[in-house]
Coordinates of C-alpha atoms in Angstrom, one line a residue:
M1471 CA 29.7 1.9 34.5
K1472 CA 25.8 1.8 34.5
K1473 CA 24.6 1.0 31.0
I1474 CA 22.2 3.6 29.4
K1475 CA 18.8 2.2 28.8
I1476 CA 17.5 3.4 25.5
L1477 CA 14.2 2.9 23.9
A1478 CA 14.1 3.1 19.9
I1479 CA 11.2 3.7 18.2
A1480 CA 11.9 2.9 14.4
P1481 CA 9.5 4.9 11.8
Y1482 CA 10.6 2.1 9.5
E1483 CA 12.1 -1.2 9.3
G1484 CA 15.6 -0.5 8.0
M1485 CA 16.1 2.1 10.7
A1486 CA 15.5 -0.6 13.2
E1487 CA 18.0 -3.1 11.4
T1488 CA 20.5 -0.3 11.3
L1489 CA 19.8 0.2 15.1
S1490 CA 20.3 -3.7 16.0
V1491 CA 23.8 -3.9 14.2
L1492 CA 25.1 -0.6 15.8
S1493 CA 23.8 -1.9 19.4
E1494 CA 25.4 -5.1 19.1
N1495 CA 28.8 -3.4 18.9
R1496 CA 28.5 -1.2 22.2
R1497 CA 28.7 -1.9 25.5
D1498 CA 27.7 1.1 27.0
I1499 CA 24.1 1.1 26.4
E1500 CA 21.1 -1.6 26.7
M1501 CA 18.8 -0.9 23.9
T1502 CA 15.2 -2.3 23.1
I1503 CA 14.0 -1.8 19.5
H1504 CA 10.6 -1.5 18.0
T1505 CA 9.2 -0.2 14.8
G1506 CA 6.4 2.0 14.7
N1507 CA 5.6 5.6 12.7
L1508 CA 3.8 8.5 14.1
Q1509 CA 0.8 7.4 16.5
T1510 CA 1.6 3.8 16.2
G1511 CA 5.0 4.8 17.6
L1512 CA 3.5 7.0 20.1
D1513 CA 1.3 4.1 21.6
I1514 CA 4.5 1.7 21.7
A1515 CA 6.3 4.4 23.6
R1516 CA 3.5 4.9 25.8
S1517 CA 2.8 1.3 26.6
L1518 CA 6.6 0.4 27.3
T1519 CA 7.3 3.7 29.4
A1520 CA 4.6 2.7 31.6
Q1521 CA 6.1 -0.7 32.4
R1522 CA 9.8 -0.1 32.5
E1523 CA 11.9 2.9 33.2
Y1524 CA 14.3 3.9 30.0
D1525 CA 16.9 6.8 30.2
V1526 CA 16.4 7.9 26.8
I1527 CA 14.2 7.4 23.5
I1528 CA 15.9 7.6 19.9
S1529 CA 13.5 7.9 17.0
R1530 CA 13.3 10.0 13.8
G1531 CA 11.2 13.1 12.6
G1532 CA 7.5 13.2 12.8
T1533 CA 7.6 10.0 15.6
A1534 CA 10.2 11.6 17.5
E1535 CA 8.1 15.2 17.9
L1536 CA 5.2 13.4 18.7
I1537 CA 6.6 11.1 21.2
Q1538 CA 8.4 14.1 23.0
R1539 CA 5.3 16.5 22.9
E1540 CA 2.8 13.7 24.4
L1541 CA 4.8 11.7 26.8
D1542 CA 7.2 14.5 28.1
L1543 CA 10.2 12.4 28.0
L1544 CA 14.0 12.9 26.8
V1545 CA 13.8 12.0 23.2
I1546 CA 16.7 12.0 20.8
D1547 CA 15.9 12.7 17.0
A1548 CA 18.1 11.0 14.6
P1549 CA 19.3 13.4 12.2
L1550 CA 19.8 13.1 8.5
S1551 CA 23.2 13.7 7.1
V1552 CA 24.3 15.2 3.7
Y1553 CA 25.2 11.5 2.7
D1554 CA 21.8 10.5 3.5
I1555 CA 20.3 13.2 1.1
L1556 CA 22.9 12.6 -1.5
R1557 CA 21.9 9.1 -1.9
S1558 CA 18.3 10.0 -2.3
I1559 CA 19.3 12.6 -5.0
K1560 CA 21.4 10.1 -6.8
M1561 CA 18.5 7.4 -6.9
A1562 CA 16.2 10.4 -8.4
E1563 CA 18.4 10.9 -11.3
N1564 CA 17.1 7.5 -12.7
Y1565 CA 13.6 8.9 -12.6
A1566 CA 12.1 10.1 -15.7
G1567 CA 9.6 12.7 -14.4
K1568 CA 9.8 16.2 -12.8
Y1569 CA 11.0 16.1 -9.2
A1570 CA 11.9 18.4 -6.3
I1571 CA 13.3 18.1 -2.8
A1572 CA 10.7 19.0 0.1
G1573 CA 11.6 19.0 3.7
F1574 CA 11.9 20.8 7.0
H1575 CA 14.7 23.0 7.4
S1576 CA 17.3 20.4 8.6
I1577 CA 17.0 18.7 5.2
T1578 CA 16.7 21.5 2.6
S1579 CA 19.5 23.6 4.1
N1580 CA 21.9 20.6 3.6
A1581 CA 20.3 20.0 0.2
R1582 CA 20.8 23.6 -1.1
I1583 CA 24.6 23.2 0.1
L1584 CA 25.0 19.9 -2.1
C1585 CA 23.3 21.4 -5.1
D1586 CA 25.4 24.1 -4.8
L1587 CA 28.5 22.3 -4.6
L1588 CA 27.5 19.7 -7.1
Q1589 CA 25.9 22.3 -9.5
L1590 CA 22.7 20.5 -9.6
N1591 CA 19.5 22.3 -11.1
I1592 CA 16.8 20.7 -8.5
D1593 CA 14.1 22.7 -7.0
I1594 CA 14.0 22.8 -3.0
F1595 CA 10.9 23.6 -1.1
T1596 CA 11.0 24.1 2.8
F1597 CA 8.2 23.1 5.2
Q1598 CA 8.0 25.6 8.0
S1599 CA 5.7 23.3 10.1
Q1600 CA 3.8 20.3 9.7
E1601 CA 0.7 22.0 8.6
D1602 CA 2.5 23.1 5.8
V1603 CA 3.3 19.8 4.2
P1604 CA -0.2 19.1 2.4
S1605 CA -0.5 22.4 0.7
I1606 CA 2.9 22.7 -0.2
L1607 CA 2.9 19.1 -1.9
Q1608 CA -0.5 19.9 -3.4
Q1609 CA 1.2 22.9 -5.2
L1610 CA 3.9 20.7 -6.5
K1611 CA 1.5 18.3 -7.9
Q1612 CA -0.4 21.2 -9.5
Q1613 CA 2.9 22.3 -10.9
S1614 CA 3.6 19.0 -12.6
Y1615 CA 6.0 17.4 -10.4
T1616 CA 5.5 13.9 -9.9
L1617 CA 7.9 13.0 -7.4
V1618 CA 9.2 14.6 -4.2
I1619 CA 12.4 13.4 -2.3
C1620 CA 11.4 13.7 1.2
D1621 CA 11.0 12.4 5.0
M1622 CA 8.6 10.4 6.5
I1623 CA 5.8 12.7 6.8
G1624 CA 6.3 14.1 3.2
T1625 CA 6.1 10.5 2.2
L1626 CA 2.7 9.7 3.6
T1627 CA 1.3 13.1 2.7
A1628 CA 2.4 12.6 -1.1
Q1629 CA 1.1 9.1 -1.3
S1630 CA -2.4 10.6 0.3
I1631 CA -2.5 13.0 -2.7
G1632 CA -1.3 10.9 -5.5
L1633 CA 2.4 11.9 -5.8
N1634 CA 5.0 9.4 -6.1
S1635 CA 8.2 9.9 -3.4
I1636 CA 11.7 8.6 -2.6
F1637 CA 12.0 8.5 1.1
I1638 CA 15.4 9.7 2.5
P1639 CA 16.4 6.8 5.1
S1640 CA 19.0 7.8 8.0
G1641 CA 22.4 6.0 7.3
K1642 CA 24.5 4.2 9.6
E1643 CA 26.8 7.2 10.5
S1644 CA 23.4 9.5 11.3
I1645 CA 21.9 6.8 13.6
N1646 CA 25.4 6.1 15.4
A1647 CA 25.4 9.8 16.0
A1648 CA 22.1 10.0 17.7
I1649 CA 23.2 7.2 19.8
D1650 CA 26.4 9.0 20.9
E1651 CA 24.5 12.2 21.8
A1652 CA 21.8 10.2 23.6
V1653 CA 24.4 8.5 25.7
K1654 CA 26.2 12.0 26.4
I1655 CA 23.1 13.7 27.5
V1656 CA 22.0 11.0 30.0
R1657 CA 25.4 10.8 31.3
S1658 CA 25.2 14.4 32.2
S1659 CA 21.5 14.3 33.4
M1660 CA 19.2 11.3 33.9
H1661 CA 15.7 12.0 33.0
T1662 CA 12.9 10.9 35.2
Y1663 CA 9.6 9.6 34.2
K1664 CA 6.2 10.2 35.5
E1665 CA 2.9 8.0 35.3
K1666 CA -0.7 9.0 34.1
E1667 CA -4.0 7.9 34.9
I1668 CA -5.5 7.7 31.4
F1669 CA -8.7 5.6 31.9
K1670 CA -11.9 6.0 34.2
A1671 CA -13.3 2.8 35.3
A1672 CA -16.3 1.6 33.2
I1673 CA -19.9 2.1 35.0
T1674 CA -22.2 0.5 32.9
N1675 CA -22.8 -2.4 30.4
D1676 CA -25.2 -1.8 27.4
N1677 CA -25.9 -3.4 23.9
E1678 CA -24.3 -0.3 22.2
A1679 CA -20.7 0.7 23.5
V1680 CA -20.4 4.4 24.2
L1681 CA -17.1 6.1 24.7
I1682 CA -16.1 9.7 25.3
Y1683 CA -12.8 11.0 24.9
D1684 CA -11.5 14.4 25.9
S1685 CA -9.0 16.6 23.9
T1686 CA -6.1 15.1 25.4
G1687 CA -7.2 11.6 24.2
S1688 CA -7.8 10.7 27.8
L1689 CA -11.2 8.4 28.4
W1690 CA -13.8 10.6 30.2
F1691 CA -16.7 8.0 30.2
S1692 CA -17.2 4.4 28.9
N1693 CA -19.9 1.9 29.5
L1694 CA -17.7 -1.0 28.5
S1695 CA -17.0 -4.0 30.8
S1696 CA -14.1 -5.5 32.2
S1697 CA -14.4 -8.5 29.6
A1698 CA -11.7 -9.5 27.2
F1699 CA -13.9 -8.6 24.3
D1700 CA -14.9 -5.0 25.9
Q1701 CA -11.1 -4.4 26.5
H1702 CA -10.4 -5.3 22.9
L1703 CA -13.1 -2.5 21.7
L1704 CA -11.4 -0.2 24.1
N1705 CA -7.9 -0.8 22.6
M1706 CA -9.1 -0.5 19.1
A1707 CA -10.9 2.6 19.6
K1708 CA -7.8 4.1 21.1
T1709 CA -5.6 3.3 18.3
Y1710 CA -8.0 4.9 15.9
L1711 CA -8.8 8.0 18.0
P1712 CA -6.5 10.5 16.4
A1713 CA -8.4 9.8 13.1
F1714 CA -11.7 10.3 14.6
T1715 CA -10.8 13.7 16.3
K1716 CA -9.7 15.1 12.8
T1717 CA -12.8 14.3 10.9
N1718 CA -16.3 14.2 12.2
H1719 CA -19.1 11.7 11.0
Q1720 CA -16.7 8.8 10.0
T1721 CA -17.7 5.2 10.2
F1722 CA -15.2 2.5 10.9
L1723 CA -15.5 -1.4 10.4
R1724 CA -13.4 -4.1 11.9
K1725 CA -13.5 -7.6 13.0
V1726 CA -12.7 -8.2 16.6
D1727 CA -13.0 -11.8 18.0
G1728 CA -15.3 -12.8 15.4
M1729 CA -17.7 -9.7 15.2
N1730 CA -17.9 -7.2 13.0
C1731 CA -17.8 -3.8 15.1
Q1732 CA -18.9 -0.5 13.5
I1733 CA -17.6 2.5 15.2
T1734 CA -19.4 5.9 14.5
N1735 CA -17.8 8.9 15.6
E1736 CA -19.2 12.7 16.7
N1737 CA -17.0 15.4 17.6
I1738 CA -18.8 17.7 20.0
S1739 CA -18.0 21.2 21.8
Y1740 CA -19.3 21.8 25.5
D1741 CA -17.7 24.8 27.7
N1742 CA -15.3 25.6 25.4
K1743 CA -13.8 22.0 25.5
N1744 CA -13.7 19.5 22.7
Y1745 CA -14.7 15.9 23.2
T1746 CA -15.0 12.8 20.8
L1747 CA -17.8 10.6 21.3
L1748 CA -17.8 7.0 19.6
K1749 CA -20.5 4.6 19.4
I1750 CA -19.8 0.9 18.9
N1751 CA -22.4 -1.7 17.5
K1752 CA -21.4 -5.3 17.2
K1753 CA -22.9 -7.5 14.2
A1754 CA -22.6 -11.1 13.6
P1755 CA -20.3 -11.8 10.2
L1756 CA -22.0 -13.3 7.0
F1757 CA -19.4 -16.1 7.1
E1758 CA -17.2 -18.0 9.4
E1759 CA -14.4 -16.0 11.0
N1760 CA -11.4 -17.3 8.9
D1761 CA -13.5 -16.9 5.8
K1762 CA -11.9 -14.5 3.4
T1763 CA -14.4 -13.9 0.6
I1764 CA -15.3 -10.6 2.1
A1765 CA -12.5 -8.3 3.2
I1766 CA -13.1 -4.9 5.0
Y1767 CA -10.9 -2.0 5.1
N1768 CA -10.7 1.4 6.4
D1769 CA -9.0 4.4 4.7
F1770 CA -7.5 6.0 8.2
D1771 CA -6.5 2.3 9.3
K1772 CA -2.9 3.2 9.8
A1773 CA -0.6 0.9 7.6
A1774 CA 1.8 -1.3 9.6
P1775 CA 5.3 -0.2 9.8
S1776 CA 6.4 -2.7 7.4
T1777 CA 4.5 -1.1 4.7
I1778 CA 5.7 2.5 4.9
A1779 CA 8.0 1.9 2.0
R1780 CA 5.2 0.5 0.0
Q1781 CA 3.4 3.7 -0.4
S1782 CA 4.2 4.9 -3.7
S1783 CA 2.6 3.0 -6.6
A1784 CA 3.2 2.0 -10.2
N1785 CA -0.4 3.3 -10.6
F1786 CA 0.6 6.7 -9.8
I1787 CA 2.6 6.7 -12.9
G1788 CA 1.5 7.4 -16.7
N1789 CA -2.0 7.0 -18.2
V1790 CA -3.2 4.9 -15.3
H1791 CA -2.6 7.7 -12.8
H1792 CA -4.6 9.9 -15.1
L1793 CA -7.3 7.7 -15.4
I1794 CA -7.4 6.8 -11.5
E1795 CA -7.3 10.8 -10.7
K1796 CA -10.1 11.5 -12.9
Y1797 CA -12.3 8.7 -11.7
S1798 CA -11.9 9.0 -8.4
P1799 CA -13.9 11.7 -7.2
T1800 CA -17.0 10.7 -9.2
N1801 CA -19.8 8.3 -7.9
F1802 CA -19.8 6.4 -11.1
P1803 CA -19.1 2.4 -11.1
I1804 CA -16.2 1.5 -12.7
L1805 CA -14.6 -1.5 -14.3
I1806 CA -11.1 -2.5 -13.9
T1807 CA -9.6 -4.8 -16.5
G1808 CA -6.1 -6.5 -17.1
E1809 CA -3.8 -9.3 -16.8
T1810 CA -3.1 -11.0 -13.4
G1811 CA -0.2 -9.0 -11.6
T1812 CA -0.9 -5.8 -13.5
G1813 CA -2.2 -4.0 -9.9
K1814 CA -6.0 -4.0 -10.4
E1815 CA -6.6 -4.2 -6.9
K1816 CA -4.4 -1.5 -5.8
A1817 CA -6.1 0.5 -8.4
A1818 CA -9.4 -0.2 -6.9
A1819 CA -8.0 0.7 -3.5
L1820 CA -6.7 4.1 -4.7
L1821 CA -10.0 4.8 -6.2
Y1822 CA -11.6 4.0 -3.0
K1823 CA -8.9 6.3 -1.1
N1824 CA -9.5 9.4 -3.4
G1825 CA -13.2 8.8 -3.8
P1826 CA -16.5 10.5 -2.2
Y1827 CA -16.8 7.6 0.6
S1828 CA -13.2 7.1 1.8
N1829 CA -14.4 8.0 5.4
K1830 CA -16.7 4.7 5.2
P1831 CA -15.6 1.1 5.0
Y1832 CA -14.2 -0.4 1.8
F1833 CA -15.6 -4.1 1.0
V1834 CA -13.6 -6.4 -1.3
I1835 CA -15.8 -9.2 -2.2
D1836 CA -13.6 -12.2 -3.9
C1837 CA -15.6 -14.0 -6.6
S1838 CA -13.3 -16.5 -7.0
L1839 CA -14.5 -17.7 -3.3
L1840 CA -18.1 -17.4 -3.6
N1841 CA -20.1 -20.8 -4.2
D1842 CA -24.2 -20.8 -4.7
K1843 CA -24.7 -21.0 -0.9
K1844 CA -22.3 -17.9 0.0
W1845 CA -23.6 -15.9 -2.8
N1846 CA -27.6 -16.3 -2.1
T1847 CA -26.4 -15.2 1.9
L1848 CA -24.7 -12.4 0.2
L1849 CA -27.6 -11.1 -1.7
K1850 CA -30.4 -11.9 1.2
S1851 CA -28.6 -11.3 4.6
E1852 CA -29.5 -7.9 6.5
N1853 CA -25.8 -7.6 7.3
S1854 CA -24.3 -8.0 3.8
P1855 CA -22.2 -5.1 2.5
L1856 CA -24.6 -4.9 -0.5
N1857 CA -27.1 -3.4 2.1
S1858 CA -24.7 -0.6 3.2
V1859 CA -25.2 3.0 2.4
H1860 CA -22.2 5.3 0.9
T1861 CA -19.5 2.6 1.2
T1862 CA -17.3 1.7 -1.9
I1863 CA -17.6 -2.1 -2.9
H1864 CA -15.2 -3.8 -4.9
I1865 CA -16.4 -7.1 -6.6
K1866 CA -13.1 -8.7 -7.5
D1867 CA -12.5 -11.0 -10.4
L1868 CA -16.1 -10.8 -11.7
G1869 CA -15.2 -13.4 -14.4
K1870 CA -14.8 -16.2 -11.8
L1871 CA -18.6 -15.7 -10.6
S1872 CA -21.0 -18.3 -12.2
P1873 CA -22.9 -17.1 -15.4
S1874 CA -26.2 -17.6 -13.2
N1875 CA -24.9 -15.7 -10.2
R1876 CA -23.7 -12.9 -12.2
T1877 CA -27.3 -12.9 -13.7
K1878 CA -28.4 -12.7 -10.0
L1879 CA -25.9 -9.8 -9.4
Y1880 CA -27.1 -7.6 -12.4
T1881 CA -30.8 -8.1 -11.2
Y1882 CA -30.0 -7.0 -7.7
V1883 CA -28.2 -4.3 -8.8
K1884 CA -31.1 -3.0 -10.9
D1885 CA -33.9 -3.9 -8.4
T1886 CA -32.4 -2.6 -5.3
G1887 CA -30.9 0.8 -6.7
L1888 CA -27.5 -0.4 -5.5
L1889 CA -25.6 2.0 -7.5
K1890 CA -27.5 5.0 -6.0
R1891 CA -26.7 4.0 -2.5
S1892 CA -22.8 2.8 -2.7
R1893 CA -20.1 3.1 -5.2
L1894 CA -19.2 -0.5 -7.2
I1895 CA -15.9 -1.0 -8.5
F1896 CA -15.8 -4.2 -10.5
S1897 CA -12.4 -5.8 -11.7
L1898 CA -12.1 -8.5 -14.4
I1899 CA -8.9 -10.6 -15.4
T1900 CA -8.2 -10.5 -19.1
P1901 CA -8.0 -12.4 -21.3
D1902 CA -10.9 -14.2 -20.3
E1903 CA -13.5 -16.2 -22.4
N1904 CA -16.5 -14.1 -20.9
A1905 CA -14.7 -11.1 -20.9
G1906 CA -16.4 -9.3 -23.8
E1907 CA -19.8 -10.1 -22.6
I1908 CA -19.0 -9.1 -18.9
T1909 CA -17.6 -5.9 -20.3
N1910 CA -20.3 -5.1 -22.9
Y1911 CA -23.1 -5.5 -20.1
L1912 CA -21.2 -3.5 -17.4
I1913 CA -20.2 -0.6 -19.9
N1914 CA -23.6 -0.3 -21.7
R1915 CA -26.1 -1.5 -19.1
M1916 CA -24.5 0.0 -15.9
S1917 CA -22.9 3.0 -17.4
C1918 CA -19.3 1.8 -15.8
L1919 CA -16.3 3.7 -16.6
L1920 CA -13.5 1.7 -17.9
L1921 CA -10.2 1.8 -16.4
P1922 CA -7.9 -0.8 -18.5
I1923 CA -4.7 -1.5 -16.8
P1924 CA -1.9 -2.5 -19.6
P1925 CA 0.5 -5.3 -19.0
L1926 CA 4.1 -4.2 -18.1
R1927 CA 5.5 -5.4 -21.5
E1928 CA 3.3 -2.3 -22.8
R1929 CA 4.5 0.5 -20.3
S1930 CA 8.1 0.5 -21.6
E1931 CA 8.0 4.5 -21.1
D1932 CA 7.0 3.9 -17.2
L1933 CA 9.3 1.2 -16.4
S1934 CA 12.6 3.6 -15.3
S1935 CA 10.3 5.5 -12.8
I1936 CA 8.5 2.2 -11.6
A1937 CA 11.9 0.4 -11.1
T1938 CA 13.3 3.7 -9.0
L1939 CA 10.1 3.6 -7.0
Y1940 CA 10.5 -0.1 -6.1
V1941 CA 14.3 0.2 -5.4
N1942 CA 13.5 3.0 -3.0
Q1943 CA 11.1 0.5 -1.1
M1944 CA 13.6 -2.2 -1.0
N1945 CA 16.2 0.2 0.6
A1946 CA 14.1 1.1 3.3
L1947 CA 13.1 -2.5 4.1
L1948 CA 16.5 -4.1 3.5
S1949 CA 18.5 -1.1 5.0
K1950 CA 20.1 -0.9 1.4
Q1951 CA 21.9 2.3 -0.3
I1952 CA 21.1 1.5 -3.7
V1953 CA 21.0 4.2 -6.3
G1954 CA 19.9 2.3 -9.4
F1955 CA 21.0 0.0 -12.1
S1956 CA 24.1 -0.3 -14.3
N1957 CA 23.1 0.8 -17.8
D1958 CA 23.6 -3.0 -19.3
A1959 CA 21.6 -4.2 -16.4
F1960 CA 18.4 -2.1 -17.1
D1961 CA 18.6 -2.9 -20.9
L1962 CA 17.9 -6.4 -19.6
I1963 CA 15.1 -5.3 -17.5
R1964 CA 13.5 -3.3 -20.4
Q1965 CA 13.9 -6.1 -23.0
Y1966 CA 12.1 -8.7 -20.6
H1967 CA 8.6 -9.6 -21.5
W1968 CA 7.5 -9.9 -17.8
P1969 CA 4.6 -12.4 -18.1
N1970 CA 3.6 -12.0 -14.5
N1971 CA 3.7 -8.3 -14.5
L1972 CA 4.4 -6.0 -11.8
D1973 CA 4.1 -9.0 -9.2
Q1974 CA 6.7 -10.7 -10.9
F1975 CA 8.7 -7.5 -11.4
H1976 CA 8.3 -6.3 -8.0
R1977 CA 9.8 -9.8 -6.4
V1978 CA 12.6 -9.8 -9.2
L1979 CA 14.0 -6.3 -7.9
R1980 CA 13.5 -7.3 -4.4
E1981 CA 15.8 -10.4 -5.0
A1982 CA 18.1 -8.2 -6.9
A1983 CA 18.3 -5.9 -4.2
A1984 CA 19.1 -8.6 -1.3
L1985 CA 21.6 -9.7 -3.7
T1986 CA 23.5 -6.2 -4.2
D1987 CA 26.2 -5.0 -1.8
G1988 CA 26.9 -1.9 -3.5
S1989 CA 25.3 1.3 -4.9
Y1990 CA 24.3 -0.2 -8.5
I1991 CA 22.4 -3.5 -9.5
T1992 CA 24.6 -4.9 -11.7
N1993 CA 24.0 -6.9 -15.1
D1994 CA 25.3 -10.3 -13.6
I1995 CA 22.7 -10.1 -11.0
V1996 CA 19.8 -9.2 -13.4
Q1997 CA 20.9 -11.8 -15.9
M1998 CA 21.0 -14.6 -13.3
L1999 CA 17.5 -13.6 -12.0
L2000 CA 15.8 -13.5 -15.5
N2001 CA 17.4 -16.5 -16.5
Q2002 CA 16.0 -18.3 -13.6
E2003 CA 12.5 -16.6 -14.3
Q2004 CA 12.4 -17.8 -17.6
E2005 CA 13.1 -21.2 -16.7
V2006 CA 10.3 -21.2 -14.5
C2007 CA 7.9 -19.7 -16.8
D2008 CA 9.1 -22.2 -19.3
Q2009 CA 8.2 -25.0 -17.1
S2010 CA 5.0 -23.4 -16.0
H2011 CA 3.8 -22.7 -19.7
F2012 CA 4.8 -26.2 -20.8
A2013 CA 3.1 -27.7 -18.1
Q2014 CA -0.1 -25.8 -18.6
L2015 CA 0.1 -26.4 -22.6
S2016 CA 0.6 -30.3 -22.1
S2017 CA -2.6 -30.1 -19.7
Q2018 CA -4.6 -28.4 -22.8
L2019 CA -3.2 -30.4 -25.6
D2020 CA -5.0 -33.6 -27.3
L2021 CA -2.3 -35.9 -27.8
T2022 CA -4.3 -38.2 -29.8
K2023 CA -4.2 -35.8 -32.7
T2024 CA -1.4 -35.5 -35.3
L2025 CA 1.7 -33.6 -34.7
D2026 CA 0.6 -31.1 -37.4
E2027 CA -2.5 -30.4 -35.5
I2028 CA -0.8 -30.3 -32.1
T2029 CA 1.8 -27.8 -33.7
Y2030 CA -1.5 -25.9 -34.9
D2031 CA -3.0 -25.8 -31.3
I2032 CA 0.5 -24.6 -29.7
I2033 CA 0.7 -21.5 -32.1
R2034 CA -3.0 -20.8 -31.6
T2035 CA -2.7 -20.6 -27.9
V2036 CA 0.5 -18.7 -28.0
L2037 CA -1.0 -16.1 -30.7
A2038 CA -4.0 -15.8 -28.1
E2039 CA -1.3 -14.8 -25.5
E2040 CA 0.3 -12.4 -27.5
H2041 CA -2.8 -10.8 -28.2
N2042 CA -2.9 -12.0 -32.0
S2043 CA 0.7 -10.2 -32.5
K2044 CA 2.3 -12.5 -35.2
E2045 CA 5.7 -11.0 -34.9
K2046 CA 5.8 -11.6 -31.2
T2047 CA 4.3 -15.0 -31.5
A2048 CA 7.1 -16.2 -34.0
K2049 CA 9.7 -14.7 -31.6
R2050 CA 8.5 -16.9 -28.9
L2051 CA 8.5 -19.9 -30.8
G2052 CA 11.6 -19.4 -32.5
I2053 CA 10.2 -19.5 -36.2
G2054 CA 10.2 -17.3 -39.0
R2055 CA 7.2 -15.1 -39.4
S2056 CA 6.7 -16.8 -42.9
T2057 CA 6.5 -20.2 -41.3
L2058 CA 4.1 -19.2 -39.1
W2059 CA 2.3 -17.5 -41.6
R2060 CA 2.2 -20.9 -43.7
I2061 CA 1.0 -23.0 -40.7
L2062 CA -1.9 -20.7 -40.2
K2063 CA -2.9 -20.4 -43.7
N2064 CA -2.8 -24.1 -44.0
H2065 CA -5.2 -24.8 -41.2
H2066 CA -7.3 -22.0 -42.2
G2067 CA -7.8 -23.4 -45.6
N2068 CA -8.6 -26.9 -44.5

């Protein structure tokens, strides 16, 4: 019997992995699997179905609906089972804040049955249409909910308004049911595909590219040539067209074949029909193509499918979330301080995303990569991001900039009125020998708002919620069904000092999730991983101390230098310093007193 040809468009990687495993065990299908959510998934489906004939497409949620609506193909929507929802509810029980279940009827009807049977008191909200999602989630946020259990559309919308979310992945039984349904329908009635003409031929070539799309997304006019570069521009414009049709007068900047290409849009109406006009200007970049000194981002630049599960953030929890939420809508410059790995870069991105210039490009200038030549170019070139208007500029790791170049920066900001043209976000790694001087200048001379991000060891009240979000991310990425930690395992997590903060925490939980086969991460797994972390930390710290110590001194002087170094790392906490060094507080006090006396 002829095999059924299935194109699977998985909105997230975990579903793609499950589809791959299930398809290997079947002899009645031939499956092609790609990962792409919403518009990305639609573009993949459109491209592949134009090249090859498939009998049916399998996808999920909003992606399945979008493909079916736009391509007029036979699409099977993989359902969410009662078991899928139950696993997510069990995971949410580890979350410390107020949470609810939100979704379309297919989710909430099963959720209500579960809550009735299990006598769970969980608030449930139903979306009647896709347009309902933002308003309902915004209402939940205003009612002090900080977490929602939802599907893909709910997860992406929650992230955009500062709500944490637990995404409900489809389990193996649900995905296998979708494959069975696809085979059954195709066997009874084979679907035929129709090809469509989507572009009109390019007729002119000019220094400024002009593209006009009609309301269906078809290219109505273009003055691009058939060159490889212009075709790259055309593909890029098509990818971001949905974002342009939603909001007028946006600016988008991206590197294409070594050139900075700026796209602006205007949505116009003529003869009761809607059109989208795109203008593309090309500019030479400041530095070489592979130079990473300046990174460029755009808020509506859709995340790759592999990042869907990473939408929730530790910066959406606790006092950090409160400050970001309050500071974001303002035009004021902001200084973000914190140790390495605390999430300063993510905090800056959230300030941009929720700020007044989110429809314009976001520039990140890495001070650790700036030498004198690059810095002078940045200040003088007409193509410099510092010359942009109504953009957000993150000057990352300001302490890495030389004192003379910091002075040039302060002078430039003052003399050119940069604070009136664009929004500046500074970040500073602490502790740093220049941190006090830099902080004092930015706060008192530039009127920066201060956003301190505490180290993870000082966020014990947030730890359970952060862990819940990270485990949910790992479930989607690794196709796991973990609902939390055993009690003794999380005690170990809570007691560890996490010297590298969120970066280290996320990595350790990823390793723990990879090693876990059941529903709970166990004490043995956590203990083994933390032992490894401590060993690496001790070796690294010893190497750092060894490079700093003056071995020509006496043993008593070297001991004092070690104590002084650890005391600074522990922010002058004698209790924590004594504990790390394995000595009594009285011994520590005596050594410090003797040397102060000398």
